[in-house]
Amino acid sequence: MLIISQNATNYDLNFPSDVVLRINLAWCNSLEELENNLKKHSDQKIFVDLPIGRIKPPNNKYSLDGLLPVINENENIRYFAISNVESKDDLKPFLEKLPKRVNVIPKIESPQAINNIGEICEELENEEKI
């Protein structure tokens, strides 16, 4: 999988058709901006990255419930990364609410998460575990 940052789309570059575009919600200033990016890149698979616990700027915050209408309306959202997953319990709301087409990706970023990596991976429902 080749993942390209949303920032790369600011340049006059051509990407292969199988590129996955990563949209980091820390750098999206509104849901409207997210929706515009999704429409602009509707022919590409999208990797949405939800920063949780981010303290450095930019520090945009979005709730899962606030994002769900956008996710449900955009079939090209195929990956959803969650920052600072420490245990399988951190994944439950996402696994319960996100559409099954979306591959949930826990971002392992602490010693506690490393200690719990087995239970975190077992909780993932998709065949492809990233």
mmCIF file of C-alpha atoms in Angstrom:
data_model
loop_
_atom_site.group_PDB
_atom_site.id
_atom_site.type_symbol
_atom_site.label_atom_id
_atom_site.label_comp_id
_atom_site.label_asym_id
_atom_site.label_seq_id
_atom_site.Cartn_x
_atom_site.Cartn_y
_atom_site.Cartn_z
ATOM 1 C CA MET A 1 0.000 0.000 0.000
ATOM 2 C CA LEU A 2 1.318 3.415 -0.962
ATOM 3 C CA ILE A 3 -0.061 6.170 1.285
ATOM 4 C CA ILE A 4 0.289 9.813 0.278
ATOM 5 C CA SER A 5 -0.277 12.720 2.674
ATOM 6 C CA GLN A 6 -3.023 15.223 1.925
ATOM 7 C CA ASN A 7 -0.276 17.855 1.871
ATOM 8 C CA ALA A 8 1.217 16.296 -1.274
ATOM 9 C CA THR A 9 -1.949 17.252 -3.160
ATOM 10 C CA ASN A 10 -0.915 20.909 -2.840
ATOM 11 C CA TYR A 11 1.705 20.319 -5.554
ATOM 12 C CA ASP A 12 1.359 19.556 -9.226
ATOM 13 C CA LEU A 13 2.150 15.856 -8.892
ATOM 14 C CA ASN A 14 0.653 12.827 -10.577
ATOM 15 C CA PHE A 15 -0.074 9.827 -8.382
ATOM 16 C CA PRO A 16 -0.743 6.252 -9.405
ATOM 17 C CA SER A 17 -4.433 5.357 -9.347
ATOM 18 C CA ASP A 18 -3.933 2.833 -6.531
ATOM 19 C CA VAL A 19 -2.502 5.414 -4.114
ATOM 20 C CA VAL A 20 -4.284 5.743 -0.771
ATOM 21 C CA LEU A 21 -4.708 9.361 0.291
ATOM 22 C CA ARG A 22 -4.136 9.992 4.010
ATOM 23 C CA ILE A 23 -6.199 12.804 5.484
ATOM 24 C CA ASN A 24 -4.937 13.755 8.924
ATOM 25 C CA LEU A 25 -7.809 15.386 10.784
ATOM 26 C CA ALA A 26 -5.322 17.413 12.816
ATOM 27 C CA TRP A 27 -4.780 19.394 9.608
ATOM 28 C CA CYS A 28 -8.477 19.690 8.658
ATOM 29 C CA ASN A 29 -9.962 22.862 10.070
ATOM 30 C CA SER A 30 -13.599 21.829 9.650
ATOM 31 C CA LEU A 31 -15.870 19.015 8.550
ATOM 32 C CA GLU A 32 -16.604 21.096 5.450
ATOM 33 C CA GLU A 33 -12.900 21.060 4.563
ATOM 34 C CA LEU A 34 -12.849 17.280 5.066
ATOM 35 C CA GLU A 35 -15.909 16.860 2.825
ATOM 36 C CA ASN A 36 -14.302 19.027 0.130
ATOM 37 C CA ASN A 37 -11.148 16.908 0.210
ATOM 38 C CA LEU A 38 -13.204 13.730 -0.024
ATOM 39 C CA LYS A 39 -15.144 15.036 -3.027
ATOM 40 C CA LYS A 40 -11.996 16.272 -4.728
ATOM 41 C CA HIS A 41 -10.437 12.806 -4.356
ATOM 42 C CA SER A 42 -13.553 10.673 -4.728
ATOM 43 C CA ASP A 43 -11.788 8.241 -7.066
ATOM 44 C CA GLN A 44 -9.132 7.309 -4.483
ATOM 45 C CA LYS A 45 -9.191 5.185 -1.375
ATOM 46 C CA ILE A 46 -8.969 7.375 1.721
ATOM 47 C CA PHE A 47 -7.098 6.793 4.980
ATOM 48 C CA VAL A 48 -8.533 9.047 7.698
ATOM 49 C CA ASP A 49 -6.253 9.658 10.670
ATOM 50 C CA LEU A 50 -8.011 10.737 13.871
ATOM 51 C CA PRO A 51 -5.590 12.266 16.380
ATOM 52 C CA ILE A 52 -6.650 11.581 19.942
ATOM 53 C CA GLY A 53 -4.657 13.115 22.769
ATOM 54 C CA ARG A 54 -2.702 15.431 20.470
ATOM 55 C CA ILE A 55 -1.246 18.349 22.409
ATOM 56 C CA LYS A 56 0.903 20.074 19.781
ATOM 57 C CA PRO A 57 -0.635 22.375 17.191
ATOM 58 C CA PRO A 58 -2.682 22.040 15.169
ATOM 59 C CA ASN A 59 -5.019 20.551 17.704
ATOM 60 C CA ASN A 60 -8.332 20.185 15.871
ATOM 61 C CA LYS A 61 -10.699 17.858 17.692
ATOM 62 C CA TYR A 62 -13.432 15.739 16.173
ATOM 63 C CA SER A 63 -15.781 13.238 17.759
ATOM 64 C CA LEU A 64 -16.605 9.887 16.244
ATOM 65 C CA ASP A 65 -20.312 10.757 16.299
ATOM 66 C CA GLY A 66 -19.596 14.018 14.479
ATOM 67 C CA LEU A 67 -17.574 12.200 11.821
ATOM 68 C CA LEU A 68 -19.985 9.314 11.232
ATOM 69 C CA PRO A 69 -22.294 11.097 8.766
ATOM 70 C CA VAL A 70 -19.286 12.043 6.610
ATOM 71 C CA ILE A 71 -17.822 8.527 6.820
ATOM 72 C CA ASN A 72 -21.151 6.897 5.985
ATOM 73 C CA GLU A 73 -21.629 9.155 2.939
ATOM 74 C CA ASN A 74 -18.156 8.514 1.498
ATOM 75 C CA GLU A 75 -17.615 4.934 0.400
ATOM 76 C CA ASN A 76 -14.007 5.706 -0.513
ATOM 77 C CA ILE A 77 -13.046 6.008 3.177
ATOM 78 C CA ARG A 78 -11.474 2.578 3.642
ATOM 79 C CA TYR A 79 -9.069 3.087 6.556
ATOM 80 C CA PHE A 80 -9.540 4.847 9.879
ATOM 81 C CA ALA A 81 -6.518 5.282 12.163
ATOM 82 C CA ILE A 82 -6.917 6.076 15.852
ATOM 83 C CA SER A 83 -4.057 7.614 17.817
ATOM 84 C CA ASN A 84 -2.929 6.483 21.237
ATOM 85 C CA VAL A 85 -4.801 3.187 21.440
ATOM 86 C CA GLU A 86 -3.741 1.597 24.725
ATOM 87 C CA SER A 87 -6.121 -1.383 24.977
ATOM 88 C CA LYS A 88 -8.909 -3.197 23.172
ATOM 89 C CA ASP A 89 -11.414 -1.080 25.114
ATOM 90 C CA ASP A 90 -10.203 2.011 23.242
ATOM 91 C CA LEU A 91 -11.307 0.376 19.974
ATOM 92 C CA LYS A 92 -14.811 -0.712 20.974
ATOM 93 C CA PRO A 93 -16.722 2.510 20.118
ATOM 94 C CA PHE A 94 -15.048 2.627 16.702
ATOM 95 C CA LEU A 95 -15.654 -1.043 15.916
ATOM 96 C CA GLU A 96 -19.289 -0.722 16.975
ATOM 97 C CA LYS A 97 -20.059 2.418 14.964
ATOM 98 C CA LEU A 98 -17.856 2.473 11.865
ATOM 99 C CA PRO A 99 -19.115 0.751 8.707
ATOM 100 C CA LYS A 100 -17.650 -2.728 8.163
ATOM 101 C CA ARG A 101 -15.958 -1.551 4.922
ATOM 102 C CA VAL A 102 -13.646 0.620 7.038
ATOM 103 C CA ASN A 103 -10.464 -1.026 8.278
ATOM 104 C CA VAL A 104 -9.773 0.287 11.791
ATOM 105 C CA ILE A 105 -6.087 0.923 12.425
ATOM 106 C CA PRO A 106 -4.952 1.322 16.028
ATOM 107 C CA LYS A 107 -1.855 3.483 16.359
ATOM 108 C CA ILE A 108 0.395 1.886 18.961
ATOM 109 C CA GLU A 109 2.301 4.742 20.611
ATOM 110 C CA SER A 110 3.138 3.781 24.186
ATOM 111 C CA PRO A 111 4.727 1.011 26.262
ATOM 112 C CA GLN A 112 1.280 0.120 27.641
ATOM 113 C CA ALA A 113 -0.062 -0.309 24.105
ATOM 114 C CA ILE A 114 2.892 -2.521 23.201
ATOM 115 C CA ASN A 115 2.146 -4.679 26.242
ATOM 116 C CA ASN A 116 -1.478 -4.967 25.068
ATOM 117 C CA ILE A 117 -0.775 -5.416 21.358
ATOM 118 C CA GLY A 118 -2.067 -8.999 21.338
ATOM 119 C CA GLU A 119 -5.499 -8.086 22.715
ATOM 120 C CA ILE A 120 -5.652 -5.003 20.490
ATOM 121 C CA CYS A 121 -4.989 -7.054 17.353
ATOM 122 C CA GLU A 122 -7.464 -9.755 18.372
ATOM 123 C CA GLU A 123 -10.187 -7.116 18.731
ATOM 124 C CA LEU A 124 -9.791 -5.988 15.103
ATOM 125 C CA GLU A 125 -12.558 -7.379 12.910
ATOM 126 C CA ASN A 126 -11.190 -6.921 9.405
ATOM 127 C CA GLU A 127 -9.215 -9.668 7.753
ATOM 128 C CA GLU A 128 -6.489 -7.176 6.836
ATOM 129 C CA LYS A 129 -4.933 -6.005 10.106
ATOM 130 C CA ILE A 130 -2.721 -2.951 9.901
#
